[in-house]
Amino acid sequence: MLLNRSERSFPRIIIIGGGFGGVEVARKLKDKDVEVLLIDRNNFHTFQPLMYQVATGTLAEDSISFPIRKMFKSQMNFKFRLAEVQRIDRENKEVITSIGTFDYDYLVIATGATTNFFGNEEVEKYALPMKSVKEALNIRSYVLQNLEEAVLRKNIADRERYLNFVIVGGGPTGVELSGAIAEIQLHMLKKDYPELTEHEMNVYLIEGTDKILGALSEKSSRDAQRYLKELGVKTLLNTQVTGYDGNTISFNNGQSIPTKTVIWGAGVKGQFPDGIESERVERGNRIRTNGQCQVEGMEGVYAIGDVSAYITEGTPRGLPGVAPVAQQQGRYVAQHIMNSINDKPTEEDFTYFDKGSMATIGRNRAVVDMGKFHMKGFIAWLTWMFVHLVSIFGFRNKVVTFVNWTIKFLTKNSGIRLIINKYNRPQPVK
Ligand SMILES: Cc1cc2nc3c(=O)[nH]c(=O)nc-3n(C[C@H](O)[C@H](O)[C@H](O)COP(=O)(O)OP(=O)(O)OC[C@H]3O[C@@H](n4cnc5c(N)ncnc54)[C@H](O)[C@@H]3O)c2cc1C
């Protein structure tokens, strides 16, 4: 049972969202004289950096998901509720959820981001997003469904649109996904689908600017593009999507590609419950915070991670939407809350320590930037694997992931090729 404000002996900190940021706040508050109540619409934490491996069948969904209650089983001051938070009532310091209302003394909004289709409703209707485990599983099913459909079509021109796979967005998600789908083409197609030939399948990566991996160094961008080419991925730069009707994707340069599969990795926007006034919301639907991660004008309310925008002269567009930002902000906020409870001032503003960026392209190639230091190829891939293995939650998940990667490395042929839930995409009009 959860007690009301007047009945509690410790202050209650509500965290909305059990992603990278929210989990870190809760962990850092272990053994403190507070009540931590984490609310999430899912009962698990998702390790999003490996989501593309679920979408392409290298990993099962339970390798990248970890039950939140299990994660905190030894934390006595921790409570969890499975619910959708609908509204924040700052006057009464309450959150209104799908299972009832909870009052808070401190509130941390760590609700992350969702896919941004930039208002293009047609694209939103037919393209596949990849922001949740469910969406990643949809992609897995849909890619396999389209290969099955292609087999049924005798005419090469007819099968073309089932065998063209288009990924929009040349950031790490798009690059990693393109590489992984290209490997399906190289190592799985011939074995599982002898009716189809390898050269019939095409993987396209569409990027609106003049380079992929725009947030990484010039060298990483160039190397990644070369690796994609070696895998057979056709990268179209300076190309913007103007429409997708479920059968054909069209671009601003007048070109088009017949395709049944468009995967959208071109943008995200913050998501949060009602109750935040629009003047506190920045570009990309992110909540503006001050240097101490607090939502201005909302006492005791913090916003961290992908949903937040900490804008300074040095970071006019806010901090990058990556896991380390959310985690470091989570730790900072936990300390800030404890200082506030203990009437201690927090002198320093939050500063982000950027350890570097990386992306993998296929089975044994990656690019890594750490400050001015750049790595590529196999060594970078080993580094990428190591960093992801140590970061993923749970001993079992680490072991299962490692075993899967080893089998894939040795056989080139691992993969979960199951259509458990058929994905029923809306049918195009024509
Ligand atoms: C495919 C993909 C690949 C990525 N790869 C990398 C990478 O390689 N490296 C990297 O650093 N970053 C990567 N990122 C970005 C990284 O995952 C995010 O920056 C990070 O997850 C942000 O953490 P967060 O805590 O802000 O939000 P999230 O981790 O997204 O967590 C938000 C949580 O809030 C919950 N929630 C949202 N709204 C509500 C509500 N109203 N009620 C209840 N619960 C709610 C959600 O269920 C979710 O659990 C990737 C992201 C994606 C999608």
Short mmCIF file of C-alpha atoms and ligand atoms in Angstrom, two decimals:
data_model
loop_
_atom_site.label_atom_id
_atom_site.label_comp_id
_atom_site.label_asym_id
_atom_site.label_seq_id
_atom_site.Cartn_x
_atom_site.Cartn_y
_atom_site.Cartn_z
CA MET A 1 0.00 0.00 0.00
CA LEU A 2 1.18 3.50 -0.78
CA LEU A 3 0.65 6.06 1.98
CA ASN A 4 -0.62 9.62 1.51
CA ARG A 5 1.63 12.63 2.00
CA SER A 6 0.39 13.23 5.55
CA GLU A 7 0.96 9.58 6.57
CA ARG A 8 4.48 9.14 5.18
CA SER A 9 7.62 9.55 7.24
CA PHE A 10 9.89 10.02 4.19
CA PRO A 11 9.55 12.26 1.15
CA ARG A 12 8.29 10.53 -1.98
CA ILE A 13 10.15 10.84 -5.26
CA ILE A 14 8.12 9.84 -8.27
CA ILE A 15 10.06 8.91 -11.39
CA ILE A 16 8.04 8.68 -14.60
CA GLY A 17 9.84 6.30 -16.93
CA GLY A 18 12.14 3.34 -16.31
CA GLY A 19 14.52 4.06 -19.19
CA PHE A 20 18.20 4.93 -18.88
CA GLY A 21 17.57 8.15 -16.95
CA GLY A 22 14.80 7.00 -14.61
CA VAL A 23 16.57 3.80 -13.59
CA GLU A 24 19.72 5.74 -12.75
CA VAL A 25 17.84 8.16 -10.45
CA ALA A 26 16.25 5.24 -8.60
CA ARG A 27 19.54 3.37 -8.23
CA LYS A 28 21.35 6.39 -6.87
CA LEU A 29 18.64 6.83 -4.22
CA LYS A 30 19.24 3.34 -2.80
CA ASP A 31 19.52 3.29 1.01
CA LYS A 32 18.46 6.93 1.29
CA ASP A 33 15.63 8.00 3.59
CA VAL A 34 13.17 8.53 0.76
CA GLU A 35 10.40 6.58 -0.92
CA VAL A 36 11.12 5.98 -4.62
CA LEU A 37 8.07 5.30 -6.78
CA LEU A 38 8.87 4.48 -10.40
CA ILE A 39 5.95 4.42 -12.84
CA ASP A 40 6.27 3.04 -16.36
CA ARG A 41 3.78 1.89 -19.00
CA ASN A 42 5.97 -1.20 -19.44
CA ASN A 43 7.12 -3.50 -16.66
CA PHE A 44 10.57 -3.66 -18.21
CA HIS A 45 13.54 -1.48 -19.08
CA THR A 46 14.61 -1.54 -22.72
CA PHE A 47 18.21 -1.44 -23.88
CA GLN A 48 17.44 0.53 -27.04
CA PRO A 49 20.95 0.50 -28.57
CA LEU A 50 20.48 -3.18 -29.46
CA MET A 51 16.89 -2.88 -30.65
CA TYR A 52 17.98 -3.18 -34.28
CA GLN A 53 19.30 -6.67 -33.49
CA VAL A 54 15.82 -7.69 -32.34
CA ALA A 55 14.37 -6.18 -35.53
CA THR A 56 16.77 -8.24 -37.62
CA GLY A 57 16.53 -11.46 -35.61
CA THR A 58 20.02 -11.61 -34.06
CA LEU A 59 18.69 -11.25 -30.53
CA ALA A 60 15.39 -12.20 -28.91
CA GLU A 61 13.38 -9.47 -27.26
CA ASP A 62 14.15 -10.71 -23.75
CA SER A 63 17.88 -10.16 -24.32
CA ILE A 64 17.39 -6.40 -24.44
CA SER A 65 14.56 -6.09 -21.91
CA PHE A 66 14.88 -6.39 -18.16
CA PRO A 67 11.97 -6.52 -15.65
CA ILE A 68 12.04 -3.36 -13.53
CA ARG A 69 10.87 -5.07 -10.34
CA LYS A 70 13.66 -7.65 -10.67
CA MET A 71 16.20 -4.89 -11.26
CA PHE A 72 15.34 -3.32 -7.89
CA LYS A 73 14.50 -6.43 -5.87
CA SER A 74 17.05 -5.63 -3.20
CA GLN A 75 16.26 -1.92 -2.92
CA MET A 76 14.00 -1.57 0.12
CA ASN A 77 12.85 2.01 -0.54
CA PHE A 78 11.79 1.21 -4.13
CA LYS A 79 8.23 0.74 -5.40
CA PHE A 80 6.98 0.18 -8.92
CA ARG A 81 3.60 0.74 -10.56
CA LEU A 82 2.71 -0.37 -14.08
CA ALA A 83 0.69 2.55 -15.43
CA GLU A 84 0.44 5.24 -18.07
CA VAL A 85 0.99 8.67 -16.54
CA GLN A 86 -1.65 10.90 -18.10
CA ARG A 87 -1.24 14.24 -16.40
CA ILE A 88 0.94 16.16 -13.97
CA ASP A 89 -0.94 18.40 -11.53
CA ARG A 90 1.72 20.78 -10.29
CA GLU A 91 -0.63 22.76 -8.03
CA ASN A 92 -1.43 19.70 -5.93
CA LYS A 93 1.90 17.95 -6.60
CA GLU A 94 0.21 14.87 -8.00
CA VAL A 95 0.44 12.64 -11.04
CA ILE A 96 -2.75 11.27 -12.54
CA THR A 97 -2.27 7.83 -14.04
CA SER A 98 -4.31 5.04 -15.64
CA ILE A 99 -4.48 3.32 -12.22
CA GLY A 100 -5.08 6.31 -9.95
CA THR A 101 -3.51 9.46 -8.53
CA PHE A 102 -0.21 9.60 -6.63
CA ASP A 103 1.19 12.57 -4.76
CA TYR A 104 4.86 13.47 -4.83
CA ASP A 105 7.36 15.64 -3.03
CA TYR A 106 9.80 15.52 -5.95
CA LEU A 107 9.02 14.49 -9.50
CA VAL A 108 11.43 13.33 -12.21
CA ILE A 109 10.12 13.25 -15.77
CA ALA A 110 12.20 10.69 -17.66
CA THR A 111 9.72 9.71 -20.34
CA GLY A 112 12.12 9.67 -23.30
CA ALA A 113 11.20 10.23 -26.91
CA THR A 114 9.01 8.83 -29.62
CA THR A 115 9.29 8.70 -33.42
CA ASN A 116 8.99 12.02 -35.24
CA PHE A 117 7.41 11.81 -38.70
CA PHE A 118 7.54 15.62 -38.96
CA GLY A 119 3.82 15.84 -39.61
CA ASN A 120 3.83 13.60 -42.69
CA GLU A 121 0.70 11.56 -41.98
CA GLU A 122 1.00 9.39 -45.06
CA VAL A 123 4.53 8.33 -44.16
CA GLU A 124 3.44 7.77 -40.56
CA LYS A 125 0.64 5.48 -41.73
CA TYR A 126 2.80 3.15 -43.81
CA ALA A 127 6.39 3.41 -42.56
CA LEU A 128 7.66 1.30 -39.67
CA PRO A 129 9.07 3.09 -36.61
CA MET A 130 11.58 1.45 -34.26
CA LYS A 131 11.26 3.03 -30.82
CA SER A 132 9.96 0.09 -28.80
CA VAL A 133 10.49 -3.66 -28.55
CA LYS A 134 7.03 -4.21 -30.03
CA GLU A 135 7.93 -2.09 -33.05
CA ALA A 136 11.22 -3.95 -33.46
CA LEU A 137 9.30 -7.24 -33.49
CA ASN A 138 6.92 -5.80 -36.09
CA ILE A 139 9.92 -5.09 -38.30
CA ARG A 140 11.25 -8.62 -37.82
CA SER A 141 7.91 -10.12 -38.83
CA TYR A 142 7.33 -7.73 -41.69
CA VAL A 143 10.73 -8.23 -43.34
CA LEU A 144 10.16 -12.02 -43.24
CA GLN A 145 6.54 -11.66 -44.41
CA ASN A 146 7.71 -9.67 -47.43
CA LEU A 147 10.33 -12.27 -48.32
CA GLU A 148 7.53 -14.88 -48.19
CA GLU A 149 5.37 -12.67 -50.41
CA ALA A 150 8.23 -12.24 -52.88
CA VAL A 151 8.49 -16.01 -53.24
CA LEU A 152 4.86 -16.15 -54.37
CA ARG A 153 5.43 -13.70 -57.22
CA LYS A 154 6.69 -15.23 -60.44
CA ASN A 155 7.37 -11.97 -62.23
CA ILE A 156 10.62 -10.22 -61.25
CA ALA A 157 9.03 -6.77 -61.60
CA ASP A 158 6.24 -7.88 -59.29
CA ARG A 159 8.61 -9.04 -56.59
CA GLU A 160 10.75 -5.92 -56.72
CA ARG A 161 8.75 -3.94 -54.20
CA TYR A 162 8.82 -6.84 -51.74
CA LEU A 163 12.59 -7.08 -52.02
CA ASN A 164 13.47 -3.40 -51.78
CA PHE A 165 14.11 -2.44 -48.16
CA VAL A 166 14.37 1.28 -47.49
CA ILE A 167 15.75 2.70 -44.25
CA VAL A 168 15.31 6.43 -43.75
CA GLY A 169 17.79 8.31 -41.56
CA GLY A 170 21.57 7.97 -41.67
CA GLY A 171 22.16 8.25 -37.91
CA PRO A 172 23.49 5.29 -35.91
CA THR A 173 20.08 3.57 -35.90
CA GLY A 174 19.68 3.71 -39.69
CA VAL A 175 23.29 2.75 -40.34
CA GLU A 176 23.22 -0.22 -37.95
CA LEU A 177 19.88 -1.43 -39.25
CA SER A 178 20.93 -1.15 -42.92
CA GLY A 179 24.08 -3.15 -42.22
CA ALA A 180 22.11 -5.86 -40.42
CA ILE A 181 19.47 -6.15 -43.19
CA ALA A 182 22.24 -6.31 -45.80
CA GLU A 183 23.67 -9.27 -43.89
CA ILE A 184 20.32 -11.05 -44.12
CA GLN A 185 20.67 -10.61 -47.87
CA LEU A 186 24.26 -11.86 -47.93
CA HIS A 187 24.11 -14.77 -45.52
CA MET A 188 20.52 -15.90 -45.13
CA LEU A 189 18.58 -15.25 -48.33
CA LYS A 190 20.15 -17.98 -50.46
CA LYS A 191 19.90 -20.59 -47.70
CA ASP A 192 16.33 -19.93 -46.58
CA TYR A 193 14.82 -18.70 -49.84
CA PRO A 194 16.35 -20.66 -52.73
CA GLU A 195 13.54 -19.31 -54.94
CA LEU A 196 15.02 -15.81 -54.66
CA THR A 197 18.39 -14.57 -55.87
CA GLU A 198 20.67 -12.40 -53.82
CA HIS A 199 20.92 -9.58 -56.35
CA GLU A 200 17.13 -9.17 -56.43
CA MET A 201 17.14 -7.83 -52.89
CA ASN A 202 18.18 -4.21 -52.36
CA VAL A 203 18.85 -2.27 -49.19
CA TYR A 204 18.68 1.52 -49.44
CA LEU A 205 19.75 4.01 -46.79
CA ILE A 206 18.28 7.48 -47.26
CA GLU A 207 19.93 10.50 -45.64
CA GLY A 208 18.81 14.11 -45.99
CA THR A 209 22.24 15.71 -45.46
CA ASP A 210 25.52 15.18 -47.25
CA LYS A 211 26.89 12.54 -44.85
CA ILE A 212 25.80 9.63 -42.69
CA LEU A 213 26.58 9.53 -38.96
CA GLY A 214 26.51 13.33 -38.88
CA ALA A 215 27.23 13.47 -35.14
CA LEU A 216 30.46 11.47 -35.53
CA SER A 217 33.77 12.51 -37.05
CA GLU A 218 34.37 12.96 -40.77
CA LYS A 219 36.56 9.82 -40.72
CA SER A 220 33.87 7.71 -39.06
CA SER A 221 31.28 8.92 -41.50
CA ARG A 222 33.50 8.05 -44.48
CA ASP A 223 34.50 4.65 -43.11
CA ALA A 224 30.91 3.76 -42.29
CA GLN A 225 29.80 4.65 -45.78
CA ARG A 226 32.53 2.46 -47.27
CA TYR A 227 31.54 -0.46 -45.03
CA LEU A 228 27.92 -0.10 -46.07
CA LYS A 229 28.97 -0.12 -49.72
CA GLU A 230 30.97 -3.30 -49.16
CA LEU A 231 27.83 -4.88 -47.75
CA GLY A 232 25.87 -3.80 -50.82
CA VAL A 233 23.82 -1.04 -49.16
CA LYS A 234 22.94 1.79 -51.55
CA THR A 235 23.29 5.06 -49.65
CA LEU A 236 21.43 8.06 -51.07
CA LEU A 237 22.71 11.33 -49.58
CA ASN A 238 21.08 14.77 -49.80
CA THR A 239 17.80 12.98 -50.37
CA GLN A 240 14.62 13.85 -48.53
CA VAL A 241 11.45 11.80 -48.40
CA THR A 242 8.45 13.62 -49.81
CA GLY A 243 5.91 10.81 -49.66
CA TYR A 244 5.25 7.12 -49.18
CA ASP A 245 1.94 5.59 -50.16
CA GLY A 246 2.69 2.07 -48.98
CA ASN A 247 3.92 0.98 -52.43
CA THR A 248 6.38 3.64 -53.57
CA ILE A 249 8.60 6.02 -51.65
CA SER A 250 9.35 9.32 -53.38
CA PHE A 251 12.07 11.90 -52.85
CA ASN A 252 12.63 15.61 -53.33
CA ASN A 253 14.96 14.99 -56.30
CA GLY A 254 12.12 13.39 -58.27
CA GLN A 255 13.38 9.83 -57.79
CA SER A 256 11.30 7.04 -56.29
CA ILE A 257 11.73 3.43 -55.20
CA PRO A 258 9.00 0.78 -55.35
CA THR A 259 8.92 -0.79 -51.88
CA LYS A 260 6.67 -2.41 -49.33
CA THR A 261 9.14 -1.78 -46.51
CA VAL A 262 10.16 1.64 -45.27
CA ILE A 263 11.76 1.78 -41.83
CA TRP A 264 11.77 5.24 -40.31
CA GLY A 265 14.78 6.23 -38.23
CA ALA A 266 14.90 9.86 -39.26
CA GLY A 267 13.87 11.66 -36.13
CA VAL A 268 12.55 11.64 -32.59
CA LYS A 269 10.54 14.04 -30.45
CA GLY A 270 10.08 14.19 -26.72
CA GLN A 271 6.99 12.57 -25.19
CA PHE A 272 5.51 13.54 -21.83
CA PRO A 273 2.16 13.61 -20.02
CA ASP A 274 -0.19 16.62 -20.06
CA GLY A 275 0.39 19.39 -17.54
CA ILE A 276 3.51 21.04 -18.97
CA GLU A 277 2.72 24.49 -20.36
CA SER A 278 3.72 25.04 -23.98
CA GLU A 279 6.08 27.91 -23.11
CA ARG A 280 8.29 25.38 -21.32
CA VAL A 281 8.56 23.22 -24.43
CA GLU A 282 11.43 23.58 -26.91
CA ARG A 283 12.06 22.42 -30.45
CA GLY A 284 11.65 18.65 -30.78
CA ASN A 285 8.92 18.70 -28.11
CA ARG A 286 11.45 18.68 -25.27
CA ILE A 287 10.95 20.23 -21.85
CA ARG A 288 13.33 23.12 -21.18
CA THR A 289 15.31 22.82 -17.97
CA ASN A 290 17.77 24.98 -16.09
CA GLY A 291 21.35 23.95 -15.36
CA GLN A 292 20.16 21.86 -12.43
CA CYS A 293 17.81 19.79 -14.63
CA GLN A 294 14.76 21.47 -13.07
CA VAL A 295 11.72 22.49 -15.07
CA GLU A 296 11.57 26.23 -14.58
CA GLY A 297 8.52 27.42 -12.67
CA MET A 298 7.67 23.92 -11.46
CA GLU A 299 9.00 23.46 -7.97
CA GLY A 300 10.53 20.07 -7.24
CA VAL A 301 10.07 18.91 -10.84
CA TYR A 302 13.00 17.70 -12.95
CA ALA A 303 13.23 16.56 -16.58
CA ILE A 304 16.11 14.38 -17.78
CA GLY A 305 17.25 12.41 -20.82
CA ASP A 306 15.62 12.51 -24.25
CA VAL A 307 12.56 14.43 -23.02
CA SER A 308 14.63 17.35 -21.75
CA ALA A 309 16.33 20.30 -23.41
CA TYR A 310 19.16 21.95 -21.49
CA ILE A 311 20.01 24.86 -23.72
CA THR A 312 23.15 26.91 -23.21
CA GLU A 313 25.40 28.98 -25.45
CA GLY A 314 27.56 25.92 -25.95
CA THR A 315 24.59 23.63 -26.59
CA PRO A 316 22.04 25.74 -28.51
CA ARG A 317 20.12 22.62 -29.58
CA GLY A 318 20.34 20.94 -26.19
CA LEU A 319 22.35 17.85 -25.31
CA PRO A 320 22.41 14.82 -27.62
CA GLY A 321 19.67 12.21 -27.22
CA VAL A 322 21.93 9.41 -26.07
CA ALA A 323 21.91 7.06 -23.12
CA PRO A 324 24.95 8.53 -21.28
CA VAL A 325 23.27 11.97 -21.10
CA ALA A 326 20.18 10.43 -19.49
CA GLN A 327 22.28 8.36 -17.08
CA GLN A 328 24.55 11.22 -16.02
CA GLN A 329 21.56 13.52 -15.54
CA GLY A 330 19.85 10.78 -13.53
CA ARG A 331 22.78 10.58 -11.12
CA TYR A 332 23.00 14.36 -10.88
CA VAL A 333 19.28 14.74 -10.12
CA ALA A 334 19.32 12.07 -7.42
CA GLN A 335 22.13 13.97 -5.70
CA HIS A 336 20.34 17.29 -6.21
CA ILE A 337 17.18 15.93 -4.59
CA MET A 338 19.11 14.59 -1.60
CA ASN A 339 20.86 17.97 -1.20
CA SER A 340 17.49 19.70 -1.32
CA ILE A 341 16.02 17.35 1.31
CA ASN A 342 19.05 17.96 3.52
CA ASP A 343 18.94 21.74 2.93
CA LYS A 344 22.35 21.67 1.26
CA PRO A 345 22.90 23.87 -1.80
CA THR A 346 24.00 22.25 -5.07
CA GLU A 347 26.81 24.47 -6.29
CA GLU A 348 27.58 23.01 -9.70
CA ASP A 349 25.34 22.92 -12.73
CA PHE A 350 25.06 19.67 -14.65
CA THR A 351 27.86 19.07 -17.15
CA TYR A 352 27.86 16.25 -19.66
CA PHE A 353 30.98 14.15 -19.92
CA ASP A 354 31.08 12.79 -23.47
CA LYS A 355 33.01 9.51 -23.54
CA GLY A 356 32.60 9.11 -27.31
CA SER A 357 30.32 7.68 -29.97
CA MET A 358 30.26 4.49 -31.98
CA ALA A 359 28.28 2.56 -34.54
CA THR A 360 28.60 -0.93 -35.93
CA ILE A 361 28.12 -1.84 -39.56
CA GLY A 362 27.52 -5.53 -40.03
CA ARG A 363 29.20 -8.45 -38.34
CA ASN A 364 32.76 -7.31 -37.80
CA ARG A 365 33.06 -3.67 -38.70
CA ALA A 366 32.47 -0.59 -36.58
CA VAL A 367 33.60 2.99 -36.14
CA VAL A 368 34.46 4.54 -32.79
CA ASP A 369 35.24 8.18 -31.90
CA MET A 370 36.72 9.01 -28.50
CA GLY A 371 37.66 12.68 -28.48
CA LYS A 372 40.18 13.05 -31.31
CA PHE A 373 40.91 9.33 -31.31
CA HIS A 374 39.28 7.32 -34.11
CA MET A 375 39.04 3.55 -34.47
CA LYS A 376 37.60 1.46 -37.27
CA GLY A 377 37.21 -2.09 -38.49
CA PHE A 378 37.55 -5.21 -36.38
CA ILE A 379 39.17 -3.56 -33.35
CA ALA A 380 36.39 -0.98 -33.29
CA TRP A 381 33.84 -3.76 -33.55
CA LEU A 382 35.38 -5.58 -30.55
CA THR A 383 35.27 -2.29 -28.63
CA TRP A 384 31.62 -1.78 -29.64
CA MET A 385 30.76 -5.32 -28.47
CA PHE A 386 32.57 -4.88 -25.16
CA VAL A 387 30.90 -1.53 -24.39
CA HIS A 388 27.44 -2.90 -25.18
CA LEU A 389 27.96 -6.12 -23.23
CA VAL A 390 29.02 -4.31 -20.08
CA SER A 391 26.17 -1.81 -20.44
CA ILE A 392 23.30 -4.26 -20.92
CA PHE A 393 21.40 -5.07 -17.72
CA GLY A 394 21.43 -8.49 -16.12
CA PHE A 395 23.95 -11.33 -16.07
CA ARG A 396 21.68 -13.63 -18.11
CA ASN A 397 21.22 -11.01 -20.84
CA LYS A 398 24.99 -10.47 -21.06
CA VAL A 399 25.65 -14.21 -21.42
CA VAL A 400 22.83 -14.82 -23.93
CA THR A 401 23.88 -11.82 -26.01
CA PHE A 402 27.52 -12.88 -25.99
CA VAL A 403 26.64 -16.45 -27.03
CA ASN A 404 24.40 -15.18 -29.84
CA TRP A 405 27.09 -12.87 -31.14
CA THR A 406 29.71 -15.63 -31.01
CA ILE A 407 27.48 -18.03 -32.95
CA LYS A 408 26.73 -15.34 -35.48
CA PHE A 409 30.41 -14.50 -35.86
CA LEU A 410 31.39 -18.15 -36.37
CA THR A 411 28.49 -19.28 -38.58
CA LYS A 412 27.32 -16.01 -40.18
CA ASN A 413 23.96 -17.68 -39.93
CA SER A 414 22.34 -17.24 -36.56
CA GLY A 415 19.01 -15.56 -36.39
CA ILE A 416 15.49 -15.76 -35.12
CA ARG A 417 13.41 -16.08 -38.25
CA LEU A 418 10.04 -16.47 -36.61
CA ILE A 419 6.86 -14.65 -37.51
CA ILE A 420 5.12 -15.02 -34.17
CA ASN A 421 2.74 -12.11 -34.57
CA LYS A 422 2.06 -11.27 -38.18
CA TYR A 423 2.38 -7.54 -38.75
CA ASN A 424 -0.72 -6.20 -40.46
CA ARG A 425 0.29 -2.91 -41.95
CA PRO A 426 -2.53 -0.69 -43.26
CA GLN A 427 -3.25 -1.65 -46.87
CA PRO A 428 -2.40 0.99 -49.46
CA VAL A 429 -5.36 2.35 -51.43
CA LYS A 430 -3.88 1.38 -54.80
C1 LIG B 1 16.92 2.19 -31.99
C2 LIG B 1 17.68 3.07 -31.05
C3 LIG B 1 19.05 2.92 -30.95
C4 LIG B 1 19.77 3.72 -30.08
N1 LIG B 1 21.13 3.54 -29.98
C5 LIG B 1 21.84 4.25 -29.07
C6 LIG B 1 23.23 4.00 -28.88
O1 LIG B 1 23.82 3.17 -29.57
N2 LIG B 1 23.88 4.71 -27.92
C7 LIG B 1 23.24 5.64 -27.15
O2 LIG B 1 23.86 6.24 -26.27
N3 LIG B 1 21.94 5.91 -27.31
C8 LIG B 1 21.21 5.23 -28.25
N4 LIG B 1 19.89 5.47 -28.42
C9 LIG B 1 19.27 6.56 -27.63
C10 LIG B 1 19.01 6.12 -26.22
O3 LIG B 1 18.36 4.89 -26.20
C11 LIG B 1 18.18 7.21 -25.52
O4 LIG B 1 18.93 8.40 -25.53
C12 LIG B 1 17.86 6.81 -24.10
O5 LIG B 1 17.05 5.66 -24.08
C13 LIG B 1 17.17 7.96 -23.37
O6 LIG B 1 16.85 7.56 -22.07
P1 LIG B 1 15.59 8.14 -21.33
O7 LIG B 1 15.64 7.63 -19.94
O8 LIG B 1 15.51 9.60 -21.55
O9 LIG B 1 14.33 7.53 -22.10
P2 LIG B 1 13.97 6.04 -22.44
O10 LIG B 1 15.12 5.13 -22.26
O11 LIG B 1 13.33 6.09 -23.80
O12 LIG B 1 12.85 5.66 -21.37
C14 LIG B 1 11.61 6.29 -21.30
C15 LIG B 1 10.67 5.41 -20.49
O13 LIG B 1 9.52 6.17 -20.18
C16 LIG B 1 8.37 5.35 -20.30
N5 LIG B 1 7.24 6.26 -20.54
C17 LIG B 1 7.13 7.23 -21.47
N6 LIG B 1 5.99 7.91 -21.34
C18 LIG B 1 5.34 7.37 -20.29
C19 LIG B 1 4.09 7.66 -19.65
N7 LIG B 1 3.30 8.66 -20.05
N8 LIG B 1 3.72 6.89 -18.60
C20 LIG B 1 4.51 5.87 -18.18
N9 LIG B 1 5.70 5.58 -18.73
C21 LIG B 1 6.12 6.32 -19.77
C22 LIG B 1 8.71 4.44 -21.46
O14 LIG B 1 7.95 3.24 -21.42
C23 LIG B 1 10.20 4.18 -21.23
O15 LIG B 1 10.42 3.05 -20.43
C24 LIG B 1 19.12 4.69 -29.29
C25 LIG B 1 17.74 4.83 -29.40
C26 LIG B 1 17.03 4.03 -30.27
C27 LIG B 1 15.53 4.18 -30.37
#
